[in-house]
Coordinates of C-alpha atoms in Angstrom, one line a residue:
X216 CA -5.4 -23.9 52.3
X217 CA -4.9 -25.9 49.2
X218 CA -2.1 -25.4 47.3
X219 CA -2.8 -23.8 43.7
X220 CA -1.4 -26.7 41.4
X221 CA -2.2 -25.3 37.0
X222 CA -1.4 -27.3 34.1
X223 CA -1.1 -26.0 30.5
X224 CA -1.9 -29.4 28.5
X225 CA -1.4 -29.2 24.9
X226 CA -1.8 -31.7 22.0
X227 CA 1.6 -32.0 20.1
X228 CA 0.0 -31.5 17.3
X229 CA 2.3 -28.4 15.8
X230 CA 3.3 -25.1 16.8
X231 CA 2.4 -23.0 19.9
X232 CA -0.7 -21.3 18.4
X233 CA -1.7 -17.8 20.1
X234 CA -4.8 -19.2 21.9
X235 CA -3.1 -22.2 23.2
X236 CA -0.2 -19.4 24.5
X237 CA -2.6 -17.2 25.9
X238 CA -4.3 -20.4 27.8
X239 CA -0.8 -21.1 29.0
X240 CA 0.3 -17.5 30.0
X241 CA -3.0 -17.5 32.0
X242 CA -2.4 -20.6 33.7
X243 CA 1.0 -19.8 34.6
X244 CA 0.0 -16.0 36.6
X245 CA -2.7 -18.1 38.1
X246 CA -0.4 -20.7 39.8
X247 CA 2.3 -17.6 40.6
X248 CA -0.4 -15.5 41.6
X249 CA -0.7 -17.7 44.6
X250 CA 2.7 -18.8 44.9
X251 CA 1.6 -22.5 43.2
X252 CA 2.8 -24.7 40.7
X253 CA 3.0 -24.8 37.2
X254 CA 2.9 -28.0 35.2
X255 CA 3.2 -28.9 31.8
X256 CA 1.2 -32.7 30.9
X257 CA 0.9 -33.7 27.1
X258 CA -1.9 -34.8 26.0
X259 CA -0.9 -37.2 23.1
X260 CA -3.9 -39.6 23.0
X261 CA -5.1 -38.5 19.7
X262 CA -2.0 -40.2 18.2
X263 CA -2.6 -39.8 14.3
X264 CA -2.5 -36.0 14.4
X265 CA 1.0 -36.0 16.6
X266 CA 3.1 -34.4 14.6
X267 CA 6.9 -35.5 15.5
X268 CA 9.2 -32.7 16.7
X269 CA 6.1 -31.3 18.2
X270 CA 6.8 -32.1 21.8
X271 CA 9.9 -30.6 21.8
X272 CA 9.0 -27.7 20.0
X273 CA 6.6 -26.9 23.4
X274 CA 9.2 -27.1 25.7
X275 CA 11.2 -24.8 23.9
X276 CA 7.9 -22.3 22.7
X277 CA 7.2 -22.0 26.9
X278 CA 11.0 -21.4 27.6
X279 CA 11.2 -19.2 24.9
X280 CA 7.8 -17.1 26.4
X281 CA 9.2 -17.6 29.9
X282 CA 7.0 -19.8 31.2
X283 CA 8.7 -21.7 33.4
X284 CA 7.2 -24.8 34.3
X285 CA 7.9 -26.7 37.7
X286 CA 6.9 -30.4 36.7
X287 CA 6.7 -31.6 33.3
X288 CA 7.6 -34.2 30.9
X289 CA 11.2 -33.3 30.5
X290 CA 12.0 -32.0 34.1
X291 CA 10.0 -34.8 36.5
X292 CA 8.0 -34.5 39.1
X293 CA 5.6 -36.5 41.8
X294 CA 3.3 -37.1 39.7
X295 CA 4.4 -38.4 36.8
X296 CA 4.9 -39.4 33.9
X297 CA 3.9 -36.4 32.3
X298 CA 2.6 -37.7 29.1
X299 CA -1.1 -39.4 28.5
X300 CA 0.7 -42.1 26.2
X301 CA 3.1 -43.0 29.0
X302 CA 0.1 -43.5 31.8
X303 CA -1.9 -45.7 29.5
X304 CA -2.6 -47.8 32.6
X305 CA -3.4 -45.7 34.4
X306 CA -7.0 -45.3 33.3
X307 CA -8.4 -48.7 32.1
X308 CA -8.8 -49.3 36.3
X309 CA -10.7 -46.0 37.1
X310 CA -12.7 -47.2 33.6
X311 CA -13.8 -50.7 34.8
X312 CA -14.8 -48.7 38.3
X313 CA -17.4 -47.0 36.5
X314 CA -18.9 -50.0 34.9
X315 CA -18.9 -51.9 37.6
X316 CA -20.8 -48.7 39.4
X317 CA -22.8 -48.3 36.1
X318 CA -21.4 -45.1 35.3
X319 CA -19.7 -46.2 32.4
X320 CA -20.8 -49.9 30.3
X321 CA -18.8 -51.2 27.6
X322 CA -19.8 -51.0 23.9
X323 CA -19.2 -53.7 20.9
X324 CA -20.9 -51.5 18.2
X325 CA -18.9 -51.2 15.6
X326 CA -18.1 -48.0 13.1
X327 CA -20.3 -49.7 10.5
X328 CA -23.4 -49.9 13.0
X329 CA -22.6 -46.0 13.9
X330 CA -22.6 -44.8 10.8
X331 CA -26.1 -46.7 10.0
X332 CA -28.2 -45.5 13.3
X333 CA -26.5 -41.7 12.7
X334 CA -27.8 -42.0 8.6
X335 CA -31.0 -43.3 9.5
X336 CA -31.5 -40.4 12.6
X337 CA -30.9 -37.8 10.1
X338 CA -32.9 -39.2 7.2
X339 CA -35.5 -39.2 9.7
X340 CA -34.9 -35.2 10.6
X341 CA -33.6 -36.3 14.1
X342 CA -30.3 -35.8 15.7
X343 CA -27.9 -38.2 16.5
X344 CA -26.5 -38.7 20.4
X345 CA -25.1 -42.6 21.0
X346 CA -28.7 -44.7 21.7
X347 CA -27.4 -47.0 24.8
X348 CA -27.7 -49.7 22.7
X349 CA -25.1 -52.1 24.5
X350 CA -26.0 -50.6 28.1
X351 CA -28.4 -53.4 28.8
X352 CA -25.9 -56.1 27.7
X353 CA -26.4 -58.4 31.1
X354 CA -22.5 -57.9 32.8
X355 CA -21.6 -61.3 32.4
X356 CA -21.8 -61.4 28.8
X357 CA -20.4 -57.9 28.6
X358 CA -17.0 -59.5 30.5
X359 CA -17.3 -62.1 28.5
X360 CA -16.8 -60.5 25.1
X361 CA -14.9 -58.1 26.7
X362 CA -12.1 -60.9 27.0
X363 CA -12.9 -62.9 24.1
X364 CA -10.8 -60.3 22.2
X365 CA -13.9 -58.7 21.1
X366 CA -12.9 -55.0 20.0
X367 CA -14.8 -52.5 22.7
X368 CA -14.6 -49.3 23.7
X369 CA -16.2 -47.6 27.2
X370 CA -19.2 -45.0 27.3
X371 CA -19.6 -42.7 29.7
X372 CA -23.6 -43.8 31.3
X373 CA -24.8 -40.2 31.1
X374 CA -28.4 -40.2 33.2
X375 CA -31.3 -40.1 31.2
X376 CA -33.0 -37.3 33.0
X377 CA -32.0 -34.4 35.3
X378 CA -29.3 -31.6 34.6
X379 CA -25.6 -31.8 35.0
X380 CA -23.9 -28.3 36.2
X381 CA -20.3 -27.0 37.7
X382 CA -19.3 -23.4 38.5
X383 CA -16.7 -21.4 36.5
X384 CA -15.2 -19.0 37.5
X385 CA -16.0 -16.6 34.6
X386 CA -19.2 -17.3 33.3
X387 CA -20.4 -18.6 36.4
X388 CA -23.4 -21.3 36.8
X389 CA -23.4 -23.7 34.2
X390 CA -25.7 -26.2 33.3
X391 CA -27.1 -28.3 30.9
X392 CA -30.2 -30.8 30.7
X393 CA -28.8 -34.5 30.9
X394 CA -31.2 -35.7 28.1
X395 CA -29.0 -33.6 25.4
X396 CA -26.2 -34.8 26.5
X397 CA -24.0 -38.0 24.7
X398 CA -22.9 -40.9 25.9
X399 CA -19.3 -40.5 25.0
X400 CA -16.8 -42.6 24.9
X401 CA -13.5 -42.8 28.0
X402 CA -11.6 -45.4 26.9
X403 CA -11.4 -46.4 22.6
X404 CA -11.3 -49.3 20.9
X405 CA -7.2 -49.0 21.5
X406 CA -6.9 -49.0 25.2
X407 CA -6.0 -45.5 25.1
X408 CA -8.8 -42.5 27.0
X409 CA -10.4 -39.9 25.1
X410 CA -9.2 -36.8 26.1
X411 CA -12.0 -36.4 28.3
X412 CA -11.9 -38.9 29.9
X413 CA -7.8 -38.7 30.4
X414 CA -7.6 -35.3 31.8
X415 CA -10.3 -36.1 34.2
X416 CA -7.9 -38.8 35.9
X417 CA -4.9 -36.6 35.3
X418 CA -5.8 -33.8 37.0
X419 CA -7.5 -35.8 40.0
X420 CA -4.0 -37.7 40.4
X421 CA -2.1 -34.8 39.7
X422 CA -4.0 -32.5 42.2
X423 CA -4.9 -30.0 39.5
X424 CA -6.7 -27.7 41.7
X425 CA -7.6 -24.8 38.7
X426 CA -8.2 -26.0 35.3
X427 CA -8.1 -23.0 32.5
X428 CA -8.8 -23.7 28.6
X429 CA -11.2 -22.6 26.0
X430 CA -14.9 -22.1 26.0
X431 CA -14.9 -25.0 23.2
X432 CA -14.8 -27.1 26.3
X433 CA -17.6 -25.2 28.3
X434 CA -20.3 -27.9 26.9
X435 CA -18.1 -30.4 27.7
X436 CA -18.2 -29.8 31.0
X437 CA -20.9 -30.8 33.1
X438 CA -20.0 -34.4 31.4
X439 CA -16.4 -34.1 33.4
X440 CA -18.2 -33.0 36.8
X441 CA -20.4 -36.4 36.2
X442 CA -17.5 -38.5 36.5
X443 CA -15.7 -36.5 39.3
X444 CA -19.1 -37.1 41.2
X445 CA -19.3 -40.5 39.8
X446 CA -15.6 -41.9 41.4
X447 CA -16.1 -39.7 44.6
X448 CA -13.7 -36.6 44.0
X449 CA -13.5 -33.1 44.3
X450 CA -13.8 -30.9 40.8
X451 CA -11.2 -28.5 40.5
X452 CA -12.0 -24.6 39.5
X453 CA -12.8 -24.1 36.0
X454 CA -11.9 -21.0 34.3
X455 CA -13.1 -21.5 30.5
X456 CA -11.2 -18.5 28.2
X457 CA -13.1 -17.0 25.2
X458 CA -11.6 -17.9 22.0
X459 CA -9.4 -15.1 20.2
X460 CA -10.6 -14.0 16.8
X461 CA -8.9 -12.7 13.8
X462 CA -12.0 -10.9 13.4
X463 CA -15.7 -10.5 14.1
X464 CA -16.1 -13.2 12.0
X465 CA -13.3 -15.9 12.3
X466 CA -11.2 -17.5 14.9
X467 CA -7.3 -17.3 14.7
X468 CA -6.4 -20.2 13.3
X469 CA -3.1 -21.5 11.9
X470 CA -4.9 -22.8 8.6
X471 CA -5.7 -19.9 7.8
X472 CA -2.4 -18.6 7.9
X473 CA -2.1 -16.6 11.1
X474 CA 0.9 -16.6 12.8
X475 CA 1.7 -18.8 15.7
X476 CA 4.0 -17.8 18.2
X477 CA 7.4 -19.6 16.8
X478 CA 6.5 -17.4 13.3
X479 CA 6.3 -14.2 15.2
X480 CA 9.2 -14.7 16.9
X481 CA 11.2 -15.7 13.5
X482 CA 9.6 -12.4 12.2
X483 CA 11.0 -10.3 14.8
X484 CA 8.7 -9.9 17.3
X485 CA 10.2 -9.8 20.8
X486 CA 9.0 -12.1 23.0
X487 CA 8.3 -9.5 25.6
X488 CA 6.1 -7.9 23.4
X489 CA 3.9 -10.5 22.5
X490 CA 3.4 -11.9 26.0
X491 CA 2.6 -8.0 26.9
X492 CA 0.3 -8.0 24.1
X493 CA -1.3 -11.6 24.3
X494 CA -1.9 -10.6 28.3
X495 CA -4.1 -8.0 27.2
X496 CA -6.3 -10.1 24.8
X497 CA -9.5 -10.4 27.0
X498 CA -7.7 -9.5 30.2
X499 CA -7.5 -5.8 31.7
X500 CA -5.4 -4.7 34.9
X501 CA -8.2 -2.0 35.5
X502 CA -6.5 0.8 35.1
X503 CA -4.8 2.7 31.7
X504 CA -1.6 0.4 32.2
X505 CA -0.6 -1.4 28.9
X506 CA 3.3 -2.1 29.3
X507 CA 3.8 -4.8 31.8
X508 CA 7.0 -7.4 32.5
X509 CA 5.8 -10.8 33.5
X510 CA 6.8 -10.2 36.8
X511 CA 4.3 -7.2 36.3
X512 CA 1.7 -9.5 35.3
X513 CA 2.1 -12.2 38.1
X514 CA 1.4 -9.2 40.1
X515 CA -1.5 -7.4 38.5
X516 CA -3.4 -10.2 37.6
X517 CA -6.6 -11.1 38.5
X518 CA -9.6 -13.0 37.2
X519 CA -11.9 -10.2 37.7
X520 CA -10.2 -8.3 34.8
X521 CA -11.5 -11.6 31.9
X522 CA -14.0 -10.5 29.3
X523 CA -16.3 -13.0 28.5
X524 CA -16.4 -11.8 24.8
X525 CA -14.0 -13.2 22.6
X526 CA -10.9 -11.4 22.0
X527 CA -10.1 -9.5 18.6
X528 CA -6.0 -10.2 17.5
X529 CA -4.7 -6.9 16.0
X530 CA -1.5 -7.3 14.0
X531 CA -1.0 -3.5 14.1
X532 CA -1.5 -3.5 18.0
X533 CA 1.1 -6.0 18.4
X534 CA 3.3 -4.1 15.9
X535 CA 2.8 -1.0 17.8
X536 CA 4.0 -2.7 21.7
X537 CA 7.1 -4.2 19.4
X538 CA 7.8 -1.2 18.0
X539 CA 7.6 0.6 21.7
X540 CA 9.6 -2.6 23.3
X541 CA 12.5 -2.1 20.4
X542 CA 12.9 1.7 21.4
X543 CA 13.4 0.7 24.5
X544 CA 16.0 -2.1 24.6
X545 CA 19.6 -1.6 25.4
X546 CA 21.3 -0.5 22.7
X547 CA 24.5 -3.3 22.4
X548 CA 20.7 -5.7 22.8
X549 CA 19.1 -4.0 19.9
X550 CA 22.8 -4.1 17.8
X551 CA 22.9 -7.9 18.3
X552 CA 19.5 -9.2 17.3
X553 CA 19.7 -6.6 14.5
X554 CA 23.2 -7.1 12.8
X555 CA 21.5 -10.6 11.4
X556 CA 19.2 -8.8 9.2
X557 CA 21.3 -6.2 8.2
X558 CA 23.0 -9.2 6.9
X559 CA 20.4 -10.3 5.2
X560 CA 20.2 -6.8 3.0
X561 CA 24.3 -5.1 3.2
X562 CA 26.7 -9.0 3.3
X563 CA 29.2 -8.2 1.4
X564 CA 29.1 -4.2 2.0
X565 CA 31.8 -1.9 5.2
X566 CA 28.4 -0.1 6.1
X567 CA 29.0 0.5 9.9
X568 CA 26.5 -1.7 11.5
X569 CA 27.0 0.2 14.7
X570 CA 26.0 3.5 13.1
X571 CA 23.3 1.9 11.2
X572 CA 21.8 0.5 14.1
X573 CA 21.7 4.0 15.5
X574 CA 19.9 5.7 12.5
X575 CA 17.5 2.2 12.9
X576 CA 16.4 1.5 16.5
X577 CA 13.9 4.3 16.5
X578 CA 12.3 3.3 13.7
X579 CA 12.2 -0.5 13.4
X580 CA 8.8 -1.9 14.4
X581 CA 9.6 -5.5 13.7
X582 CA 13.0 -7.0 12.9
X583 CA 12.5 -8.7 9.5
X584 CA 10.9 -5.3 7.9
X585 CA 14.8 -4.1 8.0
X586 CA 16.4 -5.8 5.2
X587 CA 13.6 -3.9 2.5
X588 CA 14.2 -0.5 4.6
X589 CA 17.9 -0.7 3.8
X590 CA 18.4 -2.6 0.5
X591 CA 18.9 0.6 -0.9
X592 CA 22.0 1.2 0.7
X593 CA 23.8 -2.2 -1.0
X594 CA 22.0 -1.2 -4.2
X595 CA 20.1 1.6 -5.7
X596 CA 17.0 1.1 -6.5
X597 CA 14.6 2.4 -9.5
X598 CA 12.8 5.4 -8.8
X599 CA 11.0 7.8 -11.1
X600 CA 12.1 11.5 -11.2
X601 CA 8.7 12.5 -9.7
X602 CA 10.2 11.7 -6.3
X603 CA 12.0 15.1 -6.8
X604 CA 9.1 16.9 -6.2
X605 CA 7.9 17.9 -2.9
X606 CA 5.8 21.0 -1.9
X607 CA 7.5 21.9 0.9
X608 CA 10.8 22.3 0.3
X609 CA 9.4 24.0 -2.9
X610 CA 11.5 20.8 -5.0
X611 CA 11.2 20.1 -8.4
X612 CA 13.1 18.0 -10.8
X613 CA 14.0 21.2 -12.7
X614 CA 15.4 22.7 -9.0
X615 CA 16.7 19.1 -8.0
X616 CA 19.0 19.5 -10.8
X617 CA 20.6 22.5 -10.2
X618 CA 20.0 21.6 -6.1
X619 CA 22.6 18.2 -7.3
X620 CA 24.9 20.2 -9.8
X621 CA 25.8 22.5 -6.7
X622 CA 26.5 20.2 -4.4
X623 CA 28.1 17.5 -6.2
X624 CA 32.0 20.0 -5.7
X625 CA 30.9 20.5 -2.3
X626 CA 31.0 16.0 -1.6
X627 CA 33.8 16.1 -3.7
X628 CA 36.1 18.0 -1.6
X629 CA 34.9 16.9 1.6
X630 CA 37.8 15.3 3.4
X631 CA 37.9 13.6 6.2
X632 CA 34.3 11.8 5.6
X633 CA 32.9 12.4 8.4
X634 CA 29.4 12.8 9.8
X635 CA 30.1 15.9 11.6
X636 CA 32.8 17.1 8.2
X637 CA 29.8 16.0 5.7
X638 CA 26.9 18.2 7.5
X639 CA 29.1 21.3 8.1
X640 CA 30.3 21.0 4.7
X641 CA 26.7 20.9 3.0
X642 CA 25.2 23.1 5.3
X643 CA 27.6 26.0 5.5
X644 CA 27.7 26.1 1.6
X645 CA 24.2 26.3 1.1
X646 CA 24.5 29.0 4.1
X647 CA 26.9 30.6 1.7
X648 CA 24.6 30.5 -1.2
X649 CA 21.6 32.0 0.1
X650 CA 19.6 28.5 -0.4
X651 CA 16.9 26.9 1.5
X652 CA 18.8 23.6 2.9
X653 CA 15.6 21.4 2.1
X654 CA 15.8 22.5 -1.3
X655 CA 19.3 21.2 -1.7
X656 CA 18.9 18.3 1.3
X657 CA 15.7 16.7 -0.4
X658 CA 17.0 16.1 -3.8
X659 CA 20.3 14.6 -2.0
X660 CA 18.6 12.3 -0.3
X661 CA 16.4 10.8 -3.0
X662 CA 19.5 11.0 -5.3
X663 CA 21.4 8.8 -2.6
X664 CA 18.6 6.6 -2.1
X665 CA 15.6 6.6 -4.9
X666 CA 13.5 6.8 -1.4
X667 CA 11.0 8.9 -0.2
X668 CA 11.5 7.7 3.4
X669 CA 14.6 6.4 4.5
X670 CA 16.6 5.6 8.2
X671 CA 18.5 9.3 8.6
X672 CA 18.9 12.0 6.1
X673 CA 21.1 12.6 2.9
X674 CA 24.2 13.6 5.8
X675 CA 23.9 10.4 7.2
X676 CA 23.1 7.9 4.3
X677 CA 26.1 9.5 2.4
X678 CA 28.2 8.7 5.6
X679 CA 27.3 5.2 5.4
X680 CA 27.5 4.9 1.1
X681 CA 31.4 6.3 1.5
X682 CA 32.6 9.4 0.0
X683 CA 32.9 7.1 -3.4
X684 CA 29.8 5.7 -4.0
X685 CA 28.1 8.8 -2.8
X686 CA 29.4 11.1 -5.5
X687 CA 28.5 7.9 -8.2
X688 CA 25.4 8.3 -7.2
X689 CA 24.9 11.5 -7.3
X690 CA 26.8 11.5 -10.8
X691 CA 23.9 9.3 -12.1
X692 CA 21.3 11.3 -10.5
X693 CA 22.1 14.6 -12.6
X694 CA 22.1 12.4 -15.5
X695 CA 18.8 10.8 -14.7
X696 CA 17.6 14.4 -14.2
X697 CA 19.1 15.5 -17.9
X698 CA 17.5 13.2 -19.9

């Protein structure tokens, strides 16, 4: 049996977006599905949108997702290199194979000529596909020019008539009429392949056996099986993935400003959650499981479970599995990658990260929403006195007055300040004084933090202010309330 051999081939043309990780997630449980390889290849040919950094930025994007790959630019491997710009001559060979077969012809038109048969064709109401203009240049004078210096590029000869076709193994039988098809170009003007024509080679020499990317490519490929038929080789499988969407209406896209998956992570996301959460974007297990490790996935995945729809991206889904992956974590985990952004919010303050991190774990859905939940603890904010109100607890800001007047004594005299010394303190008194404790509790707790929702209750944020600033505040609370 062959051995199953994926590659996730990106352009290094920015950050990981969340199609391109999905692409690679899918690629990766393919190859470990079957106990197979995994292998990055970059596909740099379109030079003038490289953006520099960006090559390094995957390798650290597919460590950071934990998807490990076994041969790749930066690692080796038998079949290098593992980037297109590196295997320039690689190509040019398999390129002059097909002109000498007649699969492929060279073509001296230049982007001047182009531009005037495509204006004319659509003055004329008819589409534009290249017109073979230089196929019937006799060979000899087609070397000839070729090594005068003459600039050239090489077209794919697609047959005039007939229909090209491969099998995928989502959307099944594929086909499309040979006539609508255009002759496009392998190798540029440069010396460097198209990327259709590159990953053809690539994956032949690299014994790609299953190729996964988007449907953009689905048209695109009856053109590659052409070639594979052309120089005598075996396709691989195709698996072609939906796109995802940000809606019905528009693709997730980066100019737009959706995230990719470095801003997520820098956000606060966990990485486990989004892989989680990206799995299940046009993929289902078959059953009502949602929470899955990778190891899980490897496991329970299978291409039977891929919707042929596109996928819609739901930012409150994703906050949702972060918020259920945060509850979960380790504690001393959860401490460390939250102490930074309590930074952010309390540097410069003695609040007792370790306590605060207690009151916080259960409610954090995503890391960099802390600093705004807790501001109010360096600095009280502005609230209006309506706050005081609330139905339940039968509060007013007549009550909430008298509520702070009576237990402003009571934090005055509480010593040690403890937690446990705090809520015994408060909660006895009002015991004592025949008073409902929300109707004392409440107004605390809005006096302490000009909240309505905060991480813990007025025992626990006055615990973290300090017996000090607790009774300031609650000083300038009953004056608030008097005038």
């Amino acid at each position: 049996m062959q051995e199953v051999r994926t590659r996730f081939a990106p352009s290094p043309t920015g950050y990981l977006h969340l199609g391109g990780l999905r692409t690679a997630l899918y690629t990766y449980l393919i190859a470990k599905k079957h106990d197979g390889k995994f292998i990055l290849r970059i596909e740099d040919t379109d030079q003038e949108r490289e953006v520099p950094g960006a090559i390094e930025q995957i390798y650290k994007s597919l460590h950071q997702a934990g998807l490990i790959y076994d041969e790749g630019p930066d690692i080796g491997g038998p079949y290098g290199p593992y980037i297109q710009s590196e295997r320039k001559d690689t190509y040019l060979p398999y390129a002059l194979q097909l002109v000498e077969s007649g699969d492929a012809y060279p073509c001296f038109c230049t982007i001047e000529e182009l531009d005037a048969r495509r204006e004319k064709a659509t003055s004329e109401g008819k589409g534009w596909k290249y017109d073979k203009h230089c196929l019937n240049i006799p060979k000899e004078e087609a070397k000839r020019r070729m090594e005068s210096g003459e600039s050239y590029c090489i077209r794919q000869n697609i047959p005039t008539e007939g229909m090209a076709s491969f099998e995928d193994l989502l959307f099944g039988y594929v086909e499309a009429p040979c006539d609508t098809l255009d002759d496009g170009v392998l190798i540029k003007a440069d010396g460097l392949p198209t990327y259709n024509f590159a990953n053809v080679i690539d994956d032949h020499l690299m014994h790609i056996s299953h190729v996964t990317r988007g449907t953009e490519y689905l048209s695109s490929a009856p053109k590659y099986n052409l070639l594979y038929k052309a120089l005598g080789w075996e396709p691989p499988k195709y698996l072609h993935l939906p796109v995802v969407m940000k809606d019905a209406t528009r693709k997730l896209s980066k100019r737009h400003g959706d995230p990719s998956f470095e801003d997520l992570l820098d956000m606060g996301y966990l990485k486990e959650a989004i892989i989680n959460f990206i799995a299940l974007l046009g993929w289902s297990p078959g059953d009502d499981r949602e929470f899955f490790t990778l190891d899980e996935l490897i496991q329970a995945f299978h291409i039977e479970g891929l919707n042929k729809s596109p996928a819609i991206f739901n930012m409150d889904k994703l906050t949702w599995f972060n918020s259920e992956y945060i509850r979960k974590m380790p504690f001393e985990d959860y401490l460390e990658m939250a102490s930074p952004w309590f930074d952010k919010a309390l540097h410069g303050t003695d609040i007792d990260y370790t306590y605060l991190a207690k009151l916080m774990q259960g409610r954090t859905e995503v890391f960099n929403r802390i600093p705004e939940m807790i501001a109010f603890l360096k600095e009280m904010p502005e609230y209006d006195i309506s706050l005081y109100n609330h139905k339940r607890m039968k509060s007013t800001p007549e009550t909430a007055l008298n509520a702070l007047e009576f237990a402003l004594p009571i934090v005055e005299n509480i010593s040690p300040w403890e937690e446990q010394e705090i809520h015994d303190s408060l909660i006895n008194s009002i015991k004592e004084a025949g008073l409902k404790n929300g109707l004392v509790l409440w107004p605390l707790r809005i006096a302490l933090s000009g909240l309505e929702s905060t991480p813990g209750g007025a025992v626990e944020i006055a615990y973290l202010l300090g017996k000090d600033e607790t009774i300031r505040r609650v000083k300038n609370a009953i004056e608030k309330l008097k005038n």
